[in-house]
CSV table of C-alpha atoms in Angstrom, one decimal:
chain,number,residue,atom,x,y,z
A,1,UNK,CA,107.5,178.6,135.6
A,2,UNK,CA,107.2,182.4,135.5
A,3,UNK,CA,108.7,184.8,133.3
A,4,UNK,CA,108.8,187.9,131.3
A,5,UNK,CA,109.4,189.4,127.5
A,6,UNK,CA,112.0,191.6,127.8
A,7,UNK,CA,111.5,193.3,124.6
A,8,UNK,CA,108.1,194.8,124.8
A,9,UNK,CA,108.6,198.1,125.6
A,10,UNK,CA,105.4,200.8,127.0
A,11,UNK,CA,104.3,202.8,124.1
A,12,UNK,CA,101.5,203.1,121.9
A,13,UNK,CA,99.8,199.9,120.1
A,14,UNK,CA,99.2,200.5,117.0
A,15,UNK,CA,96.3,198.6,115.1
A,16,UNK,CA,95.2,198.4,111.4
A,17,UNK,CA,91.8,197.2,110.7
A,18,UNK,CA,88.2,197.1,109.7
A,19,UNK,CA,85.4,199.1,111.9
A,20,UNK,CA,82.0,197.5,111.3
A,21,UNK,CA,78.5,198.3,112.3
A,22,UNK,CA,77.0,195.1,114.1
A,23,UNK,CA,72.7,194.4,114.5
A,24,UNK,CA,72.6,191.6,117.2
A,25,UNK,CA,69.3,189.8,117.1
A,26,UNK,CA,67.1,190.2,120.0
A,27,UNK,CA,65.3,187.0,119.9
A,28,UNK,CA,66.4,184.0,119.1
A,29,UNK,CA,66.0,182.9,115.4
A,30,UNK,CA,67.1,183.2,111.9
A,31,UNK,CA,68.4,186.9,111.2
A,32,UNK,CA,65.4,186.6,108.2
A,33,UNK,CA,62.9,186.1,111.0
A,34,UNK,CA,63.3,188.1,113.8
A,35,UNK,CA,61.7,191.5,114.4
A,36,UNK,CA,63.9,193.5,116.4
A,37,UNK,CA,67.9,194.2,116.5
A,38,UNK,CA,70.4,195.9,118.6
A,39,UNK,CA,73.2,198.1,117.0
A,40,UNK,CA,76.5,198.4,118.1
A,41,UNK,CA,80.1,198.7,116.8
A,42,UNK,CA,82.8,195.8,116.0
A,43,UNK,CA,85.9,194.3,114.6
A,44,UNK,CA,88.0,192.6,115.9
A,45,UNK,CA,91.2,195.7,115.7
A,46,UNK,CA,88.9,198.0,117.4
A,47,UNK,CA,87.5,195.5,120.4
A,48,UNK,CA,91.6,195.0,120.9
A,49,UNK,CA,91.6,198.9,120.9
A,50,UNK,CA,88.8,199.2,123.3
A,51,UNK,CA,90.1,196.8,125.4
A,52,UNK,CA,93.7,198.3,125.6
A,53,UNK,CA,92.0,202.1,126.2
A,54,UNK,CA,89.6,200.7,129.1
A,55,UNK,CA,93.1,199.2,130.7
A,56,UNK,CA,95.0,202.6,130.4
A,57,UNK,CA,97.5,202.2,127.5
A,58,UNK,CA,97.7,204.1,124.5
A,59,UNK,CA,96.0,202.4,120.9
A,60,UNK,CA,96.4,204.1,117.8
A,61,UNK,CA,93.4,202.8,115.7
A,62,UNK,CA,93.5,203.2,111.5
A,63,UNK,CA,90.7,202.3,109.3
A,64,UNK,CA,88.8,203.6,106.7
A,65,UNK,CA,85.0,204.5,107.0
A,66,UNK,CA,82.3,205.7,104.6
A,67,UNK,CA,80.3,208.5,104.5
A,68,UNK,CA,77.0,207.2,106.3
A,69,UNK,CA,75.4,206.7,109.1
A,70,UNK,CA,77.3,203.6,110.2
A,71,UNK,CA,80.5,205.5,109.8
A,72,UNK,CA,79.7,208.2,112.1
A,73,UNK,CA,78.3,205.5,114.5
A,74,UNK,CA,81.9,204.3,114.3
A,75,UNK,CA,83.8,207.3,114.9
A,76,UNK,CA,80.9,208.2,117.9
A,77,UNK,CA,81.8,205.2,119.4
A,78,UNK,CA,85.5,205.6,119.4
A,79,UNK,CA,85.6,209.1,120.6
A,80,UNK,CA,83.1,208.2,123.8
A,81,UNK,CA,85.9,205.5,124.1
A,82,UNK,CA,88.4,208.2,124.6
A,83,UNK,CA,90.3,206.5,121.5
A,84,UNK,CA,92.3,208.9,119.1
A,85,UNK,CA,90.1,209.2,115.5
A,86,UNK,CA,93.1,211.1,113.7
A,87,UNK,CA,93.9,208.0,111.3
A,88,UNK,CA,90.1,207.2,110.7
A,89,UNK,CA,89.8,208.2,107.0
A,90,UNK,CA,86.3,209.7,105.5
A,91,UNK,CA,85.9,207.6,101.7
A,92,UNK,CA,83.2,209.5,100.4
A,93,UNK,CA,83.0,206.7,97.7
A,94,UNK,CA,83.1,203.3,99.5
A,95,UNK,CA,80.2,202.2,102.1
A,96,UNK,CA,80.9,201.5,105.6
A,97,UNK,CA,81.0,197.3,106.2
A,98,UNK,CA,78.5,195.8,108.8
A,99,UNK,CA,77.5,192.5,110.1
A,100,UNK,CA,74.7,190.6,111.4
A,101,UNK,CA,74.5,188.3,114.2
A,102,UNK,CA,71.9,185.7,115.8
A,103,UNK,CA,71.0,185.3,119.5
A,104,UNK,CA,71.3,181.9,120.8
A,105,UNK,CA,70.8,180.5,124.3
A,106,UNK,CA,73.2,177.4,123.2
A,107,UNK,CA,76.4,177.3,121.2
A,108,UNK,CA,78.1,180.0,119.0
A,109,UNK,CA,75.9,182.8,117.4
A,110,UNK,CA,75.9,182.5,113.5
A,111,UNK,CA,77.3,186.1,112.1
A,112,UNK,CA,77.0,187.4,108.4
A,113,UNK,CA,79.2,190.0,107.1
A,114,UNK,CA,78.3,192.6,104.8
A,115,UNK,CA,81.7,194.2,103.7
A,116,UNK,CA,82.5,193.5,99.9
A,117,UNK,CA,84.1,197.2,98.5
A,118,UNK,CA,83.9,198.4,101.5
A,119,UNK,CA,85.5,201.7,102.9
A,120,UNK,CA,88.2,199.9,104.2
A,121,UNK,CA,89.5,197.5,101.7
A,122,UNK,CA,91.0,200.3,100.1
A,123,UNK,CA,93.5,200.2,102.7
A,124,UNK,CA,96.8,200.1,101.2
A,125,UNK,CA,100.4,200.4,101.5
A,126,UNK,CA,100.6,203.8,100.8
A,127,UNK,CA,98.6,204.6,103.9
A,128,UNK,CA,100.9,202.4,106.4
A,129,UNK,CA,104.0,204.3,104.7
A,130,UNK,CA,102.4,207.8,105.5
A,131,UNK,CA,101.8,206.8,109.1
A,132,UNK,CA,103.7,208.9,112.1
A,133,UNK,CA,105.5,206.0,114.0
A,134,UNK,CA,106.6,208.2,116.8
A,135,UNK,CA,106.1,206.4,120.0
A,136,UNK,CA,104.5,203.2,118.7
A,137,UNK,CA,106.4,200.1,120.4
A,138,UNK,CA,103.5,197.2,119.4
A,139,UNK,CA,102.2,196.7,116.1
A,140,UNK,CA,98.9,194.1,116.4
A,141,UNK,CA,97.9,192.3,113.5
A,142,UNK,CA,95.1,190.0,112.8
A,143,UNK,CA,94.4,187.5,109.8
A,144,UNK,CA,91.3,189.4,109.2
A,145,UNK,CA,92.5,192.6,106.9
A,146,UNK,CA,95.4,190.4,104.7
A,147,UNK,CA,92.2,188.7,102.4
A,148,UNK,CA,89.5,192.0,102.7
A,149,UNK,CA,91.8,193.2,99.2
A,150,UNK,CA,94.8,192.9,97.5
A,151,UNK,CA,95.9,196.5,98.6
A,152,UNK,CA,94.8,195.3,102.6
A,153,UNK,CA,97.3,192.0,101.8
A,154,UNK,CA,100.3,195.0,101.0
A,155,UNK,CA,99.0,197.0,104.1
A,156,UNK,CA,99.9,193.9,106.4
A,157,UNK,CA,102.8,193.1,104.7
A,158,UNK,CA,104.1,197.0,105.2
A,159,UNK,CA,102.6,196.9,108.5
A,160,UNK,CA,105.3,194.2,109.2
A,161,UNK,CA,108.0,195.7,107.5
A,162,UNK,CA,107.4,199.3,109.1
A,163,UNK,CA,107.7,197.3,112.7
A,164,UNK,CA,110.5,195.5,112.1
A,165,UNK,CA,112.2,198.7,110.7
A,166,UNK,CA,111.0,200.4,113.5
A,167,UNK,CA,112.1,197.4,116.0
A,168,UNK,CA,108.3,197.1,117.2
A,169,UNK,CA,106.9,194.1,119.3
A,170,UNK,CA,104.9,192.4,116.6
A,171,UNK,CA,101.5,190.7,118.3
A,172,UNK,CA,99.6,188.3,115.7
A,173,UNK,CA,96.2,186.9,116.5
A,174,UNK,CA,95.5,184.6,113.0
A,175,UNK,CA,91.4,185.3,113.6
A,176,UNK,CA,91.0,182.7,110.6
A,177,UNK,CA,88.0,183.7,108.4
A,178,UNK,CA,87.7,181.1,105.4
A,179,UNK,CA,85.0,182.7,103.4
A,180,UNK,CA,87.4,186.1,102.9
A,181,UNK,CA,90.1,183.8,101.2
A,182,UNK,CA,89.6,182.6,97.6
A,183,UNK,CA,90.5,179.3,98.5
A,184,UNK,CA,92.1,177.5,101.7
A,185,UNK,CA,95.4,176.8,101.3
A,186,UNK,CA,95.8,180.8,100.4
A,187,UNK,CA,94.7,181.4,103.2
A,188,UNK,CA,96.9,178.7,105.3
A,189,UNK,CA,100.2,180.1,103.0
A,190,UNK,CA,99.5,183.6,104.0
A,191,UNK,CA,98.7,183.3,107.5
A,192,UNK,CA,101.5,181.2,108.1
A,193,UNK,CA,103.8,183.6,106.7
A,194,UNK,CA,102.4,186.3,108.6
A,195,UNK,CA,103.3,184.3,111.7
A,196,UNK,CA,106.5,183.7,111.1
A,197,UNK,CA,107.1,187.4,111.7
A,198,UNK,CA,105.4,187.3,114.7
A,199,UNK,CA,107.2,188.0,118.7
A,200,UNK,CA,103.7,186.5,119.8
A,201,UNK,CA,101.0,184.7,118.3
A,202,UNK,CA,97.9,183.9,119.7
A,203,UNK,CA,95.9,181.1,117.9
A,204,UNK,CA,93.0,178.9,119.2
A,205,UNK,CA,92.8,174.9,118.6
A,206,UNK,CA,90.9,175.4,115.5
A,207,UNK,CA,93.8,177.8,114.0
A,208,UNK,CA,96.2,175.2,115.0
A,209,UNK,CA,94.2,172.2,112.8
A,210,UNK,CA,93.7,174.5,109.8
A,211,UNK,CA,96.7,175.7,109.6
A,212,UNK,CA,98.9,172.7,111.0
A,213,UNK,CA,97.1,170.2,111.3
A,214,UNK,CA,97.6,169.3,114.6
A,215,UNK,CA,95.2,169.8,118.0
A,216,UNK,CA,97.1,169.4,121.2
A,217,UNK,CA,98.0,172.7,122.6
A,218,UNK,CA,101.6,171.8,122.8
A,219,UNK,CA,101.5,170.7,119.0
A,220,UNK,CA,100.1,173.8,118.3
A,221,UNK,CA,102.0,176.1,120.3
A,222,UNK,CA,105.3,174.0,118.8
A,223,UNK,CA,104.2,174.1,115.2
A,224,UNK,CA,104.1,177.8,115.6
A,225,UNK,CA,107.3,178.2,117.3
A,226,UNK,CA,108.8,176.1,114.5
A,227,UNK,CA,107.1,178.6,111.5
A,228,UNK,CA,109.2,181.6,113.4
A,229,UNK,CA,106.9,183.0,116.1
A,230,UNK,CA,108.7,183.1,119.1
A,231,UNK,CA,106.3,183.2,122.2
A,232,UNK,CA,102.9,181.1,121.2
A,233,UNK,CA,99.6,181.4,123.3
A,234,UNK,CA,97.3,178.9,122.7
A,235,UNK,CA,94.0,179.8,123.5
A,236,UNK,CA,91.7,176.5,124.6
A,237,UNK,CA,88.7,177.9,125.3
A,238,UNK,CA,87.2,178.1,128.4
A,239,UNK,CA,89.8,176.0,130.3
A,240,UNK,CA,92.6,178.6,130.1
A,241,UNK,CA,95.5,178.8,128.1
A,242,UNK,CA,99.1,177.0,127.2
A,243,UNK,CA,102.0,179.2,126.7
A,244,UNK,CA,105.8,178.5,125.3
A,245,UNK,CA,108.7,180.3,123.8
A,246,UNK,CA,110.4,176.7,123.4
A,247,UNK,CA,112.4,176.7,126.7
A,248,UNK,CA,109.8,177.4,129.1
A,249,UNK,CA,106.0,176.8,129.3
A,250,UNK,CA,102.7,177.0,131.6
A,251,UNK,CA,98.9,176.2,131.2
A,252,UNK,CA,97.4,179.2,133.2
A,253,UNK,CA,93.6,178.0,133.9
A,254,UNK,CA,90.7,180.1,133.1
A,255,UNK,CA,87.8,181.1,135.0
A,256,UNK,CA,84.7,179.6,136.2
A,257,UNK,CA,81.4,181.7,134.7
A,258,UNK,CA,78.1,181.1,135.6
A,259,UNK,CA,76.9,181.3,132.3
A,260,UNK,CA,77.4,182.0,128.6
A,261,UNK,CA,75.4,185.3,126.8
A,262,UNK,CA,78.3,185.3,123.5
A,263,UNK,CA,81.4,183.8,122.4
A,264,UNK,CA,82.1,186.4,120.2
A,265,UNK,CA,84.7,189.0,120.6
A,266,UNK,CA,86.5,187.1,123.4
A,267,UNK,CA,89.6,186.3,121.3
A,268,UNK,CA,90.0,189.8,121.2
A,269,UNK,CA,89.6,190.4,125.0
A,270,UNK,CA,92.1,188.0,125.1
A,271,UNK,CA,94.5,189.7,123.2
A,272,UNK,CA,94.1,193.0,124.8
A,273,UNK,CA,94.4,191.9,128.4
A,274,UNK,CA,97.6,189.5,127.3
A,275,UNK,CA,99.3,192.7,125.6
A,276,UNK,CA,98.0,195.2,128.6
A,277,UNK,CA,99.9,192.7,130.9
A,278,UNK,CA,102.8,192.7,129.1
A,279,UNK,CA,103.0,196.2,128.6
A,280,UNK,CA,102.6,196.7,132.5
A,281,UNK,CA,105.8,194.2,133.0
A,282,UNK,CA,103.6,191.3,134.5
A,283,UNK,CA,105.2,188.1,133.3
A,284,UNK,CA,103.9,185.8,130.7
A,285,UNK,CA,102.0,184.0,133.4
A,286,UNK,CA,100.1,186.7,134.6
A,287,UNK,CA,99.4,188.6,131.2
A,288,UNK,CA,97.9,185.4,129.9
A,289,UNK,CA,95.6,184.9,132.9
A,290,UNK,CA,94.3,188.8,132.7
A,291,UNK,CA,93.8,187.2,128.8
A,292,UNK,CA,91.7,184.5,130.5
A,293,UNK,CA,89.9,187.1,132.8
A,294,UNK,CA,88.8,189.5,129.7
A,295,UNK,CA,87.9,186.7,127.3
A,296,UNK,CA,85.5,185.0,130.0
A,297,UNK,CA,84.2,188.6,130.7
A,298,UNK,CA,83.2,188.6,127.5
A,299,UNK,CA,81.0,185.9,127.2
A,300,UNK,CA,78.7,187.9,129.9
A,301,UNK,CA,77.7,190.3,127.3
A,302,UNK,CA,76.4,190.6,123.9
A,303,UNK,CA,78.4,193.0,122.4
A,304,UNK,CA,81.4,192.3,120.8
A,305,UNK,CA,83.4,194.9,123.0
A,306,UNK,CA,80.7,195.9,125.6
A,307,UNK,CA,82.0,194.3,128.6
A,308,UNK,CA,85.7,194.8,128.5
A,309,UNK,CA,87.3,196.1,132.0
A,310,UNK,CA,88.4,199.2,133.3
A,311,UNK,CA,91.4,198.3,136.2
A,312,UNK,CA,88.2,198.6,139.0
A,313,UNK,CA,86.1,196.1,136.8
A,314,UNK,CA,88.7,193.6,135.9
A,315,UNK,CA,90.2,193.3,139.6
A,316,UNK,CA,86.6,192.6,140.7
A,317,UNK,CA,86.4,189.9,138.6
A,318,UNK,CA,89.3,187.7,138.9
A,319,UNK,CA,88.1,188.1,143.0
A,320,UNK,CA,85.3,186.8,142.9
A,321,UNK,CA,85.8,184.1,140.1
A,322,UNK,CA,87.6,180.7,140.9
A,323,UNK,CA,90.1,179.2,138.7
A,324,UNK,CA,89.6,176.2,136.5
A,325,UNK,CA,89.9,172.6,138.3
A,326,UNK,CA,92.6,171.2,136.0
């Protein structure tokens, strides 16, 4: 069954987060051991951004940098991207955050994250209320700023209130990271709240254990609907996807890749090809199957954000990739 979400309306996506440098192995090994890494930019916000700029709409990306070389690396990165650097604030005082992540041939690389007092947990409320809103339609929010600080918590609460206010499509992807949050069940209270404010949420299984203890993508996709969200994606890895609003729902297969370079940033290809879809007026169907497309393009590369699509790209892809057998 096929159908659309009448309330998203084209306009600019706004997105609060933190930019990060990123050194990527290049060997296999511990991160103590090996000689050599790449560098590169990441977070999940700006991989969304990316992804929504390479697919022609219109991200407005804030965050908060400091003054060193891993700043400027981020703001060179964003305006090669073509993405607007107005809202990327200079904190002379903070350091920029970065991470560190292992090559493996098998299973999930292991990241670390270096981003305690960083530039942008000073992110506050202040900043959302000084924002221009003009021409924003979707706000997307991820469970990774709310526990970076107690002034990033207040930024996604205004965040929320500043969209609803400003009757803005609210996208939610809870990107759970446990060792932000002081403790779990903080972390389960405030990402369930968050949720509930939500138009669309877009959790994995894992997100729908934690956070409601239950596995099955239907469970999960009903427990969220239940909290307040009103269109649920459930992202099941490599398979495909479920999606309900409670009345209707689909599983839209993923596709078949040869192979696996990285896992990482394909939740937020996901994200970005669902929302490009829906902002294009493809139904849910469709949107969630370009989510499919991106997230499995993603595993073909290293880089967090590397390998997301330009229109050409993506169509190329889901041509010469077959579906999942279900």
């Amino acid at each position: 069954m096929s159908w659309l979400v009448n309330d998203i309306r084209p306009g600019k996506v706004l997105l609060v987060g933190e930019a990060m440098g990123l050194f990527t192995a290049g060997e296999e090994g511990p991160c103590s051991q090996v000689g050599a890494f790449g560098a590169s930019v990441a977070g999940a916000e700006l991989n969304v951004a990316i992804g929504l700029r390479r697919l022609g709409q219109d991200p407005l990306y804030m965050t908060k940098i400091g003054d060193d070389p891993l700043g400027e690396r981020i703001r060179l990165f964003m305006e090669a991207n073509q993405l607007d650097t107005s809202l990327v604030e200079l904190n002379r005082e903070r350091h920029t955050g970065f991470m560190m992540k292992t090559k493996e041939s098998v299973g999930d690389p292991k990241t670390y994250y270096f981003r305690k007092n960083s530039a942008a947990s000073t992110i506050g409320a202040g900043d959302v209320r000084a924002l221009d809103l003009s021409g924003v339609s979707v706000l997307h929010l991820t469970g990774i700023l709310p526990p970076l600080s107690e002034s990033c918590l207040a930024a996604s609460k205004e965040l929320l209130c500043a969209a609803r206010a400003n009757h803005m499509f609210i996208s939610f992807d809870p990107n759970l990271r446990p060792v932000l949050w002081r403790d779990a069940e903080t972390m389960r209270s405030t990402l369930r709240s968050l949720a509930s404010h939500a138009d669309l949420v877009l959790p994995g299984i894992g997100e729908g254990v934690e956070l409601f203890g239950v596995e099955r993508v239907e469970d999960i996709a009903q427990a969220f609907l239940d909290n307040g969200s009103r269109v649920v994606v459930v992202k099941d890895g490599p398979r495909g996807a479920y999606v309900s609003d409670g009345k209707r729902s689909a599983y839209v297969p993923g596709f078949v890749v040869d192979h696996v370079v990285d896992t990482v940033g394909c939740g937020d290809g996901f994200a970005a090809g669902v929302l490009s879809g829906l902002l294009e007026g493809l139904t849910v169907e469709a949107a969630v199957e370009r989510g499919c497309a991106l997230g499995a393009i993603q595993t073909q590369h290293v880089s967090d954000n590397e390998g997301l699509p330009t229109p050409q790209e993506l169509a190329e892809f889901t041509a010469s990739h077959t579906r999942v057998a279900l």
